[in-house]
Short mmCIF file of C-alpha atoms in Angstrom, two decimals:
data_model
loop_
_atom_site.label_atom_id
_atom_site.label_comp_id
_atom_site.label_asym_id
_atom_site.label_seq_id
_atom_site.Cartn_x
_atom_site.Cartn_y
_atom_site.Cartn_z
CA PRO A 185 0.00 0.00 0.00
CA CYS A 186 1.13 3.53 -0.73
CA PRO A 187 2.22 5.58 2.31
CA SER A 188 0.10 8.43 3.36
CA ARG A 189 1.11 12.10 2.97
CA SER A 190 1.86 12.41 6.70
CA GLN A 191 4.21 9.37 6.61
CA SER A 192 6.30 10.63 3.57
CA LEU A 193 6.92 14.11 5.03
CA PRO A 194 9.83 13.10 7.38
CA LEU A 195 11.54 11.29 4.49
CA GLN A 196 11.35 14.40 2.30
CA LEU A 197 12.79 16.58 5.07
CA LEU A 198 15.67 14.14 5.55
CA LEU A 199 16.53 14.22 1.87
CA LEU A 200 16.20 18.00 1.73
CA VAL A 201 18.70 18.56 4.57
CA GLY A 202 21.02 15.57 4.24
CA VAL A 203 21.95 15.89 0.57
CA PRO A 204 23.31 19.49 0.81
CA VAL A 205 25.24 18.63 3.98
CA ALA A 206 26.82 15.60 2.36
CA THR A 207 27.74 17.68 -0.71
CA VAL A 208 29.47 20.30 1.42
CA LEU A 209 31.46 17.68 3.33
CA LEU A 210 32.55 16.03 0.09
CA LEU A 211 33.63 19.39 -1.37
CA VAL A 212 35.70 20.22 1.72
CA GLN A 213 37.47 16.86 1.49
CA CYS A 214 38.23 17.44 -2.21
CA LEU A 215 39.67 20.85 -1.48
CA ARG A 216 41.78 19.37 1.28
CA TRP A 217 43.23 16.81 -1.11
CA GLY A 218 43.78 19.28 -3.96
CA CYS A 219 45.23 22.32 -2.14
CA PRO A 220 48.96 22.25 -1.21
CA ARG A 221 49.91 22.28 2.39
CA SER A 222 51.30 25.40 3.92
CA ARG A 223 55.03 26.00 4.02
CA HIS A 224 54.97 25.72 7.83
CA GLN A 225 53.32 22.28 7.65
CA GLU A 226 55.83 21.06 5.06
CA GLU A 227 58.79 22.23 7.12
CA SER A 228 57.42 20.58 10.29
CA GLU A 229 56.83 17.27 8.50
CA ALA A 230 60.07 17.25 6.47
CA PRO A 231 63.06 15.31 7.82
CA GLN A 232 65.37 17.57 9.76
CA ASP A 233 68.59 16.10 8.34
CA VAL A 234 67.73 16.77 4.69
CA GLU A 235 68.90 20.11 3.29
CA GLU A 236 67.10 21.88 0.49
CA PRO A 237 69.13 22.19 -2.72
CA VAL A 238 70.61 25.64 -3.31
CA PRO A 239 69.47 27.07 -6.66
CA GLU A 240 72.20 28.09 -9.06
CA ALA A 241 70.44 31.33 -10.00
CA PHE A 242 71.36 34.31 -7.88
CA SER A 243 68.75 35.73 -5.49
CA LEU A 244 69.17 38.98 -3.63
CA PRO A 245 69.46 38.90 0.15
CA ASP A 246 66.58 40.33 2.14
CA ASP A 247 68.17 43.74 2.64
CA ASP A 248 68.90 44.15 -1.08
CA ALA A 249 65.73 42.63 -2.50
CA PRO A 250 63.87 44.87 -4.93
CA ARG A 251 60.85 46.58 -3.52
CA GLN A 252 57.43 45.34 -4.48
CA TYR A 253 55.13 47.94 -5.99
CA LEU A 254 51.48 47.79 -6.92
CA PRO A 255 50.80 47.02 -10.59
CA ALA A 256 50.65 50.12 -12.73
CA THR A 257 47.28 51.27 -13.98
CA LEU A 258 46.62 51.96 -17.64
CA THR A 259 46.69 55.69 -16.97
CA GLU A 260 50.04 55.47 -15.17
CA MET A 261 51.52 53.40 -17.99
CA ALA A 262 50.28 55.90 -20.59
CA ASN A 263 51.78 58.78 -18.63
CA PHE A 264 55.05 56.87 -18.27
CA TYR A 265 55.53 56.33 -21.99
CA GLN A 266 54.36 59.87 -22.71
CA GLU A 267 57.10 61.11 -20.38
CA LEU A 268 59.73 59.35 -22.48
CA LEU A 269 58.43 61.10 -25.59
CA THR A 270 58.48 64.56 -24.02
CA PRO A 271 60.87 66.82 -26.00
CA THR A 272 64.18 67.21 -24.17
CA GLU A 273 65.54 69.83 -26.60
CA GLY A 274 68.74 67.88 -27.09
CA ARG A 275 69.41 67.57 -23.34
CA THR A 276 70.03 64.40 -21.37
CA VAL A 277 67.38 64.16 -18.64
CA ILE A 278 67.67 62.23 -15.36
CA ARG A 279 64.26 61.60 -13.84
CA GLN A 280 62.44 59.29 -11.45
CA VAL A 281 59.41 57.95 -13.32
CA MET A 282 57.14 55.38 -11.65
CA ASN A 283 59.83 54.17 -9.22
CA LYS A 284 62.36 53.86 -12.05
CA LEU A 285 65.45 56.07 -12.25
CA LEU A 286 65.95 56.78 -15.95
CA VAL A 287 68.38 58.74 -18.08
CA PHE A 288 66.92 59.53 -21.47
CA ALA A 289 66.95 61.81 -24.50
CA TRP A 290 64.20 62.40 -27.06
CA ARG A 291 64.39 63.40 -30.69
CA GLU A 292 62.14 63.58 -33.73
CA VAL A 293 63.73 61.97 -36.78
CA ASP A 294 62.80 62.26 -40.46
CA HIS A 295 64.26 60.75 -43.66
CA GLN A 296 67.58 62.55 -43.04
CA GLY A 297 68.25 60.41 -39.95
CA GLY A 298 69.88 61.55 -36.72
CA CYS A 299 71.86 60.62 -33.62
CA LEU A 300 70.82 60.46 -29.97
CA LEU A 301 73.55 60.71 -27.36
CA LEU A 302 73.27 60.28 -23.60
CA LYS A 303 75.83 62.72 -22.27
CA ASP A 304 78.63 61.38 -20.06
CA VAL A 305 77.42 57.76 -20.10
CA GLY A 306 78.83 56.52 -23.43
CA ILE A 307 75.51 55.48 -25.01
CA SER A 308 74.38 56.53 -28.48
CA LEU A 309 71.78 55.58 -31.09
CA PHE A 310 72.46 56.34 -34.75
CA ILE A 311 69.57 56.39 -37.21
CA PRO A 312 71.00 56.47 -40.76
CA PRO A 313 69.59 58.55 -43.61
CA GLY A 314 66.79 56.71 -45.37
CA ALA A 315 65.79 54.70 -42.28
CA VAL A 316 62.58 56.73 -42.07
CA ALA A 317 60.40 56.99 -45.15
CA LEU A 318 60.30 60.31 -46.95
CA GLY A 319 57.54 62.51 -45.57
CA ARG A 320 57.33 60.67 -42.24
CA ARG A 321 58.61 61.72 -38.81
CA GLU A 322 59.38 59.30 -35.99
CA GLN A 323 59.55 60.21 -32.30
CA VAL A 324 62.49 58.28 -30.82
CA SER A 325 63.92 58.12 -27.30
CA LEU A 326 67.08 56.50 -25.96
CA VAL A 327 66.84 55.35 -22.33
CA LEU A 328 69.41 54.23 -19.78
CA VAL A 329 67.67 52.17 -17.07
CA TRP A 330 69.18 52.60 -13.61
CA ASP A 331 66.62 50.23 -12.05
CA LEU A 332 68.56 47.10 -11.06
CA SER A 333 65.39 45.01 -11.04
CA ASP A 334 65.25 45.29 -14.84
CA ALA A 335 68.62 43.54 -15.29
CA PRO A 336 68.70 39.83 -16.20
CA THR A 337 68.57 37.19 -13.45
CA LEU A 338 72.08 35.75 -13.64
CA LEU A 339 73.82 32.57 -12.56
CA SER A 340 76.82 32.75 -10.27
CA THR A 341 79.07 32.13 -13.29
CA GLN A 342 77.62 35.10 -15.21
CA ALA A 343 78.50 38.76 -14.71
CA LEU A 344 76.70 41.93 -15.72
CA VAL A 345 79.22 44.07 -17.60
CA SER A 346 77.08 46.82 -19.14
CA PRO A 347 74.04 48.97 -18.45
CA VAL A 348 70.48 48.12 -19.46
CA VAL A 349 69.54 50.26 -22.46
CA ALA A 350 66.09 50.69 -24.00
CA CYS A 351 65.20 52.15 -27.38
CA SER A 352 61.69 53.53 -27.55
CA PRO A 353 59.01 53.21 -28.76
CA HIS A 354 59.14 49.46 -28.28
CA GLY A 355 58.80 47.47 -31.50
CA ALA A 356 59.42 50.43 -33.84
CA SER A 357 61.02 49.29 -37.11
CA PHE A 358 62.93 51.20 -39.79
CA LEU A 359 63.79 50.83 -43.45
CA LYS A 360 67.52 50.63 -42.61
CA PRO A 361 69.19 49.17 -39.49
CA CYS A 362 69.91 51.63 -36.70
CA THR A 363 73.10 51.30 -34.62
CA LEU A 364 73.07 51.21 -30.81
CA THR A 365 76.40 51.50 -28.99
CA PHE A 366 77.20 51.30 -25.28
CA LYS A 367 80.21 50.42 -23.13
CA HIS A 368 81.04 47.13 -21.40
CA CYS A 369 83.76 46.20 -18.90
CA ALA A 370 84.52 42.56 -19.78
CA GLN A 371 88.24 41.94 -19.83
CA ASN A 372 87.90 39.48 -22.72
CA SER A 373 85.37 40.77 -25.24
CA SER A 374 85.01 37.32 -26.83
CA TYR A 375 83.18 36.19 -23.66
CA ALA A 376 80.78 39.17 -23.72
CA CYS A 377 77.33 38.12 -24.90
CA ILE A 378 74.66 40.64 -25.89
CA TYR A 379 71.22 39.96 -24.41
CA SER A 380 67.86 41.32 -25.50
CA SER A 381 64.41 41.43 -23.92
CA ASN A 382 61.75 41.84 -26.59
CA THR A 383 59.39 43.49 -24.12
CA ALA A 384 58.23 46.97 -23.25
CA LEU A 385 59.99 48.83 -20.46
CA LEU A 386 57.18 48.29 -17.92
CA ASP A 387 56.54 44.63 -18.78
CA ASP A 388 58.18 41.63 -17.12
CA LYS A 389 61.54 41.16 -18.81
CA ILE A 390 62.36 38.00 -20.77
CA TRP A 391 66.12 38.14 -21.38
CA LYS A 392 67.64 35.93 -24.09
CA PRO A 393 70.92 35.98 -26.03
CA LEU A 394 70.45 38.27 -28.99
CA GLY A 395 72.13 36.04 -31.59
CA GLN A 396 71.68 38.70 -34.26
CA PRO A 397 74.13 38.80 -37.20
CA GLY A 398 76.13 41.99 -37.30
CA ALA A 399 76.25 42.56 -33.54
CA HIS A 400 79.85 43.36 -32.62
CA THR A 401 81.66 43.53 -29.30
CA SER A 402 84.98 45.36 -29.38
CA ARG A 403 87.44 45.75 -26.51
CA ASP A 404 85.14 48.01 -24.49
CA GLU A 405 82.03 48.65 -26.60
CA CYS A 406 78.95 46.83 -27.84
CA ARG A 407 77.65 47.81 -31.27
CA ILE A 408 74.25 46.41 -32.27
CA PRO A 409 72.38 46.86 -35.57
CA LEU A 410 68.72 47.16 -34.67
CA SER A 411 65.92 45.90 -36.86
CA HIS A 412 63.39 47.04 -34.26
CA PHE A 413 63.54 48.72 -30.85
CA SER A 414 63.67 46.83 -27.55
CA LEU A 415 65.87 46.40 -24.41
CA TYR A 416 69.55 45.40 -24.52
CA THR A 417 72.45 44.64 -22.19
CA CYS A 418 75.70 42.65 -22.11
CA VAL A 419 76.55 39.62 -19.94
CA LEU A 420 79.94 38.01 -19.38
CA GLU A 421 79.79 34.27 -19.98
CA ALA A 422 83.18 32.59 -19.76
CA PRO A 423 83.54 28.86 -20.48
CA ASN A 424 85.58 28.52 -17.30
CA GLU A 425 84.56 30.62 -14.30
CA TYR A 426 88.16 31.04 -13.18
CA ASP A 427 89.02 32.69 -16.52
CA ALA A 428 86.18 35.20 -16.22
CA ARG A 429 87.33 38.71 -15.34
CA LYS A 430 85.90 42.18 -15.57
CA TRP A 431 87.27 45.66 -14.96
CA LEU A 432 86.07 47.58 -11.93
CA GLN A 433 86.59 51.20 -11.02
CA LEU A 434 86.94 52.18 -7.38
CA ALA A 435 85.42 55.60 -6.71
CA VAL A 436 85.90 57.44 -3.40
CA PHE A 437 83.27 59.97 -2.28
CA CYS A 438 82.90 62.23 0.74
CA SER A 439 81.43 65.61 1.61
CA ALA A 440 83.50 68.73 2.08
CA LEU A 441 85.76 69.05 5.11
CA VAL A 442 84.71 72.33 6.71
CA PRO A 443 86.12 74.21 9.74
CA GLY A 444 84.77 72.92 13.03
CA GLN A 445 83.71 69.60 11.54
CA SER A 446 84.40 66.71 13.92
CA HIS A 447 83.25 63.74 11.79
CA LEU A 448 83.86 62.72 8.20
CA GLN A 449 82.34 59.77 6.34
CA LEU A 450 84.18 58.19 3.42
CA ARG A 451 82.38 55.97 0.88
CA VAL A 452 84.12 53.65 -1.57
CA TYR A 453 82.06 52.36 -4.52
CA PHE A 454 82.85 49.15 -6.41
CA LEU A 455 81.57 49.95 -9.91
CA ASN A 456 81.72 48.43 -13.35
CA ASN A 457 84.29 50.29 -15.42
CA THR A 458 81.64 51.98 -17.55
CA PRO A 459 80.77 55.68 -17.69
CA CYS A 460 77.14 55.09 -16.70
CA ALA A 461 78.10 53.26 -13.49
CA LEU A 462 80.21 56.22 -12.34
CA GLN A 463 77.43 58.65 -13.22
CA TRP A 464 75.01 56.54 -11.16
CA ALA A 465 77.30 56.83 -8.14
CA MET A 466 77.55 60.60 -8.62
CA THR A 467 73.77 60.87 -8.81
CA ASN A 468 73.42 58.68 -5.72
CA GLU A 469 75.80 60.96 -3.80
CA GLU A 470 74.08 64.24 -4.68
CA PRO A 471 71.51 64.17 -1.82
CA TYR A 472 74.35 63.71 0.70
CA GLY A 473 76.66 66.34 -0.77
CA GLY A 474 79.25 63.71 -1.67
CA ARG A 475 81.86 64.57 -4.27
CA LEU A 476 84.24 62.34 -6.18
CA ARG A 477 87.71 62.49 -4.67
CA GLY A 478 90.35 62.15 -7.36
CA PRO A 479 90.40 59.86 -10.38
CA CYS A 480 88.88 56.40 -10.18
CA GLN A 481 91.30 53.50 -9.84
CA LEU A 482 91.00 50.43 -12.04
CA PHE A 483 90.74 47.01 -10.45
CA ASP A 484 90.84 43.58 -12.06
CA PHE A 485 87.99 41.56 -10.52
CA MET A 486 88.25 37.81 -11.05
CA GLY A 487 85.46 35.25 -11.21
CA THR A 488 86.79 33.17 -8.32
CA ARG A 489 83.68 33.70 -6.17
CA GLY A 490 85.91 35.41 -3.62
CA ASP A 491 84.34 38.23 -1.59
CA GLN A 492 85.98 41.64 -1.74
CA TYR A 493 87.58 43.17 1.34
CA LEU A 494 88.36 46.78 2.12
CA LYS A 495 90.93 47.18 4.90
CA LEU A 496 91.91 50.42 6.59
CA LYS A 497 95.71 50.64 6.86
CA TYR A 498 96.51 54.21 7.88
CA ILE A 499 94.80 57.33 9.32
CA SER A 500 96.66 60.60 9.71
CA GLU A 501 97.40 61.92 13.18
CA GLY A 502 94.53 63.56 15.03
CA TRP A 503 91.83 61.30 13.52
CA GLU A 504 90.45 57.94 14.58
CA ASN A 505 88.11 55.31 13.13
CA VAL A 506 84.60 55.38 14.58
CA ASP A 507 83.59 51.99 13.18
CA ASP A 508 84.16 48.85 15.22
CA SER A 509 86.10 47.11 12.46
CA SER A 510 88.88 48.37 10.22
CA CYS A 511 88.03 45.74 7.57
CA GLN A 512 84.75 45.50 5.67
CA MET A 513 83.51 42.86 3.24
CA VAL A 514 81.51 43.19 0.02
CA PRO A 515 79.73 40.01 -1.17
CA TYR A 516 81.17 38.63 -4.37
CA LEU A 517 77.85 38.47 -6.24
CA HIS A 518 77.00 42.09 -5.44
CA ILE A 519 80.03 43.12 -7.50
CA TRP A 520 79.87 40.32 -10.05
CA HIS A 521 76.24 41.12 -10.89
CA GLY A 522 76.83 44.86 -11.12
CA LYS A 523 74.84 45.99 -8.06
CA CYS A 524 77.13 49.05 -7.55
CA PRO A 525 77.80 48.31 -3.84
CA PHE A 526 79.74 50.66 -1.57
CA ARG A 527 81.30 50.52 1.87
CA SER A 528 81.73 53.47 4.21
CA PHE A 529 84.10 54.44 7.01
CA CYS A 530 83.43 57.17 9.52
CA PHE A 531 86.30 59.10 11.09
CA LYS A 532 86.29 61.66 13.89
CA LYS A 533 88.78 64.01 15.41
CA LYS A 534 90.41 62.76 18.57
CA ALA A 535 89.31 64.34 21.81
CA GLY A 536 91.34 67.39 22.85
CA THR A 537 92.74 68.19 19.43
CA ASN A 538 90.76 71.44 19.15
CA GLU A 539 92.25 72.78 22.37
CA ASP A 540 95.83 72.61 21.14
CA GLU A 541 96.60 74.83 18.14
CA ASP A 542 99.31 72.47 16.86
CA ASN A 543 96.98 69.48 17.01
CA ALA A 544 94.13 71.50 15.51
CA ALA A 545 96.34 72.25 12.50
CA LEU A 546 96.86 68.52 12.00
CA THR A 547 93.14 67.83 11.89
CA ASN A 548 92.52 70.45 9.21
CA GLU A 549 93.28 67.68 6.75
CA ILE A 550 92.90 63.90 6.74
CA ILE A 551 94.96 61.31 4.90
CA VAL A 552 93.67 57.74 4.65
CA THR A 553 95.23 54.64 3.07
CA MET A 554 93.21 51.47 2.39
CA HIS A 555 93.87 48.12 0.75
CA THR A 556 91.29 46.20 -1.22
CA PHE A 557 91.56 42.59 -2.36
CA GLN A 558 89.53 39.48 -3.03
CA ASN A 559 89.34 36.74 -0.43
CA GLY A 560 92.44 34.57 -0.62
CA LEU A 561 94.34 37.02 -2.84
CA GLU A 562 95.57 39.48 -0.24
CA THR A 563 99.24 38.74 -0.92
CA LYS A 564 98.90 38.11 -4.65
CA TYR A 565 96.94 41.15 -5.76
CA MET A 566 96.38 44.38 -3.92
CA GLU A 567 95.06 47.81 -4.78
CA ILE A 568 96.01 50.81 -2.68
CA LEU A 569 93.53 53.64 -2.21
CA ARG A 570 94.92 56.93 -0.93
CA PHE A 571 92.55 59.68 0.07
CA GLN A 572 93.38 63.20 1.18
CA ALA A 573 91.14 66.16 1.97
CA SER A 574 91.76 69.51 3.63
CA GLU A 575 89.69 72.51 4.65
CA GLU A 576 91.55 74.78 2.24
CA GLU A 577 90.43 72.86 -0.84
CA THR A 578 87.75 74.36 -3.02
CA TRP A 579 84.77 72.18 -3.77
CA ALA A 580 83.19 74.49 -6.30
CA VAL A 581 81.75 72.69 -9.29
CA PRO A 582 82.75 74.20 -12.66
CA PRO A 583 79.83 75.43 -14.75
CA PRO A 584 78.58 72.85 -17.23
CA VAL A 585 79.78 73.25 -20.77
CA SER A 586 76.90 73.44 -23.20
CA ARG A 587 77.45 71.38 -26.32
CA PRO A 588 75.21 70.50 -29.22
CA ALA A 589 73.28 67.30 -28.80
CA PRO A 590 74.21 65.60 -32.11
CA CYS A 591 77.46 63.65 -32.10
CA ASN A 592 79.67 62.91 -35.10
CA ARG A 593 80.64 59.31 -34.51
CA LEU A 594 83.91 58.13 -36.03
CA PRO A 595 83.61 55.03 -38.20
CA PRO A 596 84.17 51.99 -35.94
CA GLU A 597 87.02 50.51 -37.96
CA LEU A 598 88.81 53.87 -38.14
CA PHE A 599 88.20 54.50 -34.42
CA GLU A 600 89.90 51.22 -33.46
CA GLN A 601 92.80 51.86 -35.84
CA LEU A 602 93.47 55.33 -34.43
CA GLN A 603 93.10 53.98 -30.91
CA MET A 604 95.84 51.40 -31.52
CA LEU A 605 98.14 54.03 -33.07
CA LEU A 606 97.69 56.60 -30.29
CA GLU A 607 97.60 54.25 -27.27
CA PRO A 608 101.34 53.50 -26.81
CA ASN A 609 103.02 56.25 -24.80
CA SER A 610 105.66 58.12 -26.77
CA ILE A 611 108.84 59.44 -25.15
CA THR A 612 108.16 62.83 -26.71
CA GLY A 613 104.53 62.77 -25.60
CA ASN A 614 103.32 62.81 -29.20
CA ASP A 615 100.51 60.37 -28.53
CA TRP A 616 96.98 60.60 -27.10
CA ARG A 617 98.23 63.15 -24.56
CA LYS A 618 99.11 65.67 -27.25
CA LEU A 619 95.74 65.18 -28.92
CA ALA A 620 94.08 65.78 -25.53
CA SER A 621 95.98 69.05 -25.11
CA HIS A 622 94.86 70.13 -28.60
CA LEU A 623 91.27 69.51 -27.47
CA GLY A 624 91.74 71.91 -24.56
CA LEU A 625 92.40 69.52 -21.66
CA CYS A 626 94.73 70.68 -18.88
CA GLY A 627 97.35 68.63 -17.07
CA MET A 628 95.03 67.43 -14.28
CA LYS A 629 92.42 66.18 -16.74
CA ILE A 630 95.09 64.44 -18.80
CA ARG A 631 96.32 62.66 -15.66
CA PHE A 632 92.73 61.64 -14.99
CA LEU A 633 92.48 60.14 -18.48
CA SER A 634 95.71 58.23 -17.91
CA CYS A 635 93.88 56.21 -15.23
CA GLN A 636 91.29 55.01 -17.72
CA ARG A 637 91.57 51.59 -19.29
CA SER A 638 92.06 53.11 -22.76
CA PRO A 639 93.11 56.78 -22.62
CA ALA A 640 93.27 56.99 -26.41
CA ALA A 641 89.67 55.81 -26.75
CA ALA A 642 88.57 58.34 -24.12
CA VAL A 643 90.23 61.20 -26.04
CA LEU A 644 88.71 60.10 -29.34
CA GLU A 645 85.28 59.95 -27.68
CA LEU A 646 85.83 63.48 -26.40
CA PHE A 647 86.58 64.56 -29.96
CA GLU A 648 83.31 62.94 -31.05
CA GLU A 649 81.37 64.78 -28.35
CA GLN A 650 82.80 68.05 -29.65
CA ASN A 651 81.27 67.18 -33.04
CA GLY A 652 84.62 67.17 -34.77
CA SER A 653 84.74 66.04 -38.39
CA LEU A 654 87.21 63.67 -40.01
CA GLN A 655 88.73 66.60 -41.88
CA GLU A 656 89.35 68.43 -38.59
CA LEU A 657 90.87 65.30 -37.04
CA HIS A 658 93.08 64.92 -40.11
CA TYR A 659 94.31 68.48 -39.65
CA LEU A 660 95.08 67.86 -35.96
CA MET A 661 97.06 64.72 -36.75
CA THR A 662 99.01 66.55 -39.42
CA SER A 663 99.83 69.45 -37.08
CA MET A 664 100.94 66.89 -34.46
CA GLU A 665 103.17 65.27 -37.11
CA ARG A 666 101.36 61.99 -36.60
CA LEU A 667 101.38 61.17 -40.30
CA ASP A 668 100.48 57.53 -39.62
CA CYS A 669 97.15 58.62 -38.13
CA ALA A 670 96.59 61.23 -40.81
CA SER A 671 97.27 58.62 -43.50
CA ALA A 672 94.76 56.21 -41.94
CA ILE A 673 92.10 58.94 -41.97
CA GLN A 674 92.84 59.88 -45.58
CA VAL A 675 92.75 56.24 -46.75
CA TYR A 676 89.29 55.95 -45.21
CA LEU A 677 88.14 59.18 -46.85
CA ASN A 678 89.44 58.00 -50.22
CA SER A 679 87.62 54.68 -49.89
CA LYS A 680 84.35 56.48 -49.15
CA GLN A 681 84.71 59.30 -51.65
CA GLY A 682 86.52 57.50 -54.44
CA GLN A 683 89.48 59.91 -54.45
CA PRO A 684 92.72 58.72 -56.10
CA SER A 685 95.97 58.10 -54.32
CA THR A 686 99.51 58.66 -55.53
CA PRO A 687 101.36 55.68 -57.07
CA SER A 688 103.50 55.34 -53.98
CA GLY A 689 100.39 54.85 -51.87
CA THR A 690 100.58 58.26 -50.19
CA PRO A 691 97.11 59.80 -50.23
CA VAL A 692 96.51 63.28 -51.52
CA ILE A 693 94.07 65.65 -49.84
CA ALA A 694 92.06 67.42 -52.49
CA HIS A 695 89.65 69.24 -50.20
CA LYS A 696 89.93 72.39 -48.13
CA ILE A 697 89.40 72.53 -44.41
CA GLU A 698 87.79 75.64 -42.92
CA PHE A 699 88.66 76.53 -39.33
CA GLY A 700 87.57 80.15 -39.18
CA GLU A 701 86.15 82.96 -41.17
CA ASN A 702 89.42 83.78 -42.97
CA LEU A 703 91.49 80.62 -42.45
CA GLU A 704 91.71 77.96 -45.14
CA LEU A 705 94.24 75.20 -45.47
CA ASP A 706 95.46 73.03 -48.34
CA VAL A 707 97.48 70.07 -47.14
CA LYS A 708 99.41 67.55 -49.22
CA LEU A 709 101.41 64.67 -47.84
#
């Protein structure tokens, strides 16, 4: 017999309540099986004697980890890229844009081409004539990225030896290849590998070896033909980590020593030997009033995974070290991966020196000597840093010299040839030093250039920044009686212009060089 309505009601209520409850319990169990356990649970259940494998890729320590920022909105991203396309009127601009410290220049280019140059950092972008179609105008910017989080994630065997450079707008293409050049500090250029990230500046970077035909790495420069714009850098990849080396420059900064000052802090930066790394340190020191003390000293840093030590050896009388230790350590990877680390020492005048006039005279200046070396190489290789400052010194900064933005770049093959001819020091001084004096450099600046890895290259780059032409350089070499350099320039001019040479191979100059309103010169060799 069929149950009555009153008998079936409890069964319906049981089904109505029991089925949802059972479904919820089953769902909770499924989630428990599918979701991973927390890190705390895994650590508590893992065997205590088993160590986790150390990844080969380098990760920053907690105090140097990049800061995490909220994702940029569409409006912020639009404003960011609009900032890079703001006319700079030929000037190099340093600006903090959306938590990124950038150095950039902007220019509008037509079918005649053009050149963008980031002043004092050794980065240029050449757009040849015909790269832009006739009747069109392209807005182009060249950007140096001083945000370390944009650099590639490197292994312990890899070293960052150049800045990160971006050409904007991302993905722009041209009818002819453009040429991007920037400096690197690898000791062996054959181990320097150019990397590219085919991403926009605000996107997550995907760095890969460029592998583009035509890309060239000379002794201290990367030259890349660009089919389209993106991000670029250079990484040192040696087949054997003990053969990997790169050039560092040690830069010493401090504020002015003024009368009545009782403390003085000294900061030593371990920088890649590239112009942009030194400019970054100068920019970093500006808020603290720090100035560069003397020329930078070159240092050969080896890929031995040895940490760098900075040891205080001598302090002049009347001063003492405030820090607890006279020896400080810089982690190997901070230098190897181009993090621009620095170490500081703080000195103070000894008590009672101001009361005695003789002792007070001693503390009007401070002389410090330090040694720096890699771990295990203290006796094999050592660099000596000497620092001296006095109250009588002037710290005035000379007014900036205004120069036109465009830069006449020397042809790469001719640049390297002249560099090799001018590099060896001559007994008579008729080498790169004489060319530097012709360009208006004084003795102190010439001594500063002598500390560079290639003084001849630095002088030739200075000539380029002054927008000198090949004809002007030919005249300078002739007046210096460096006929070998003048001949090399004329051979190049003949090959480009189709001018004949004499049967003996001595080139003839058929053009006139103008150096003033009433001065003309005909030169024949």
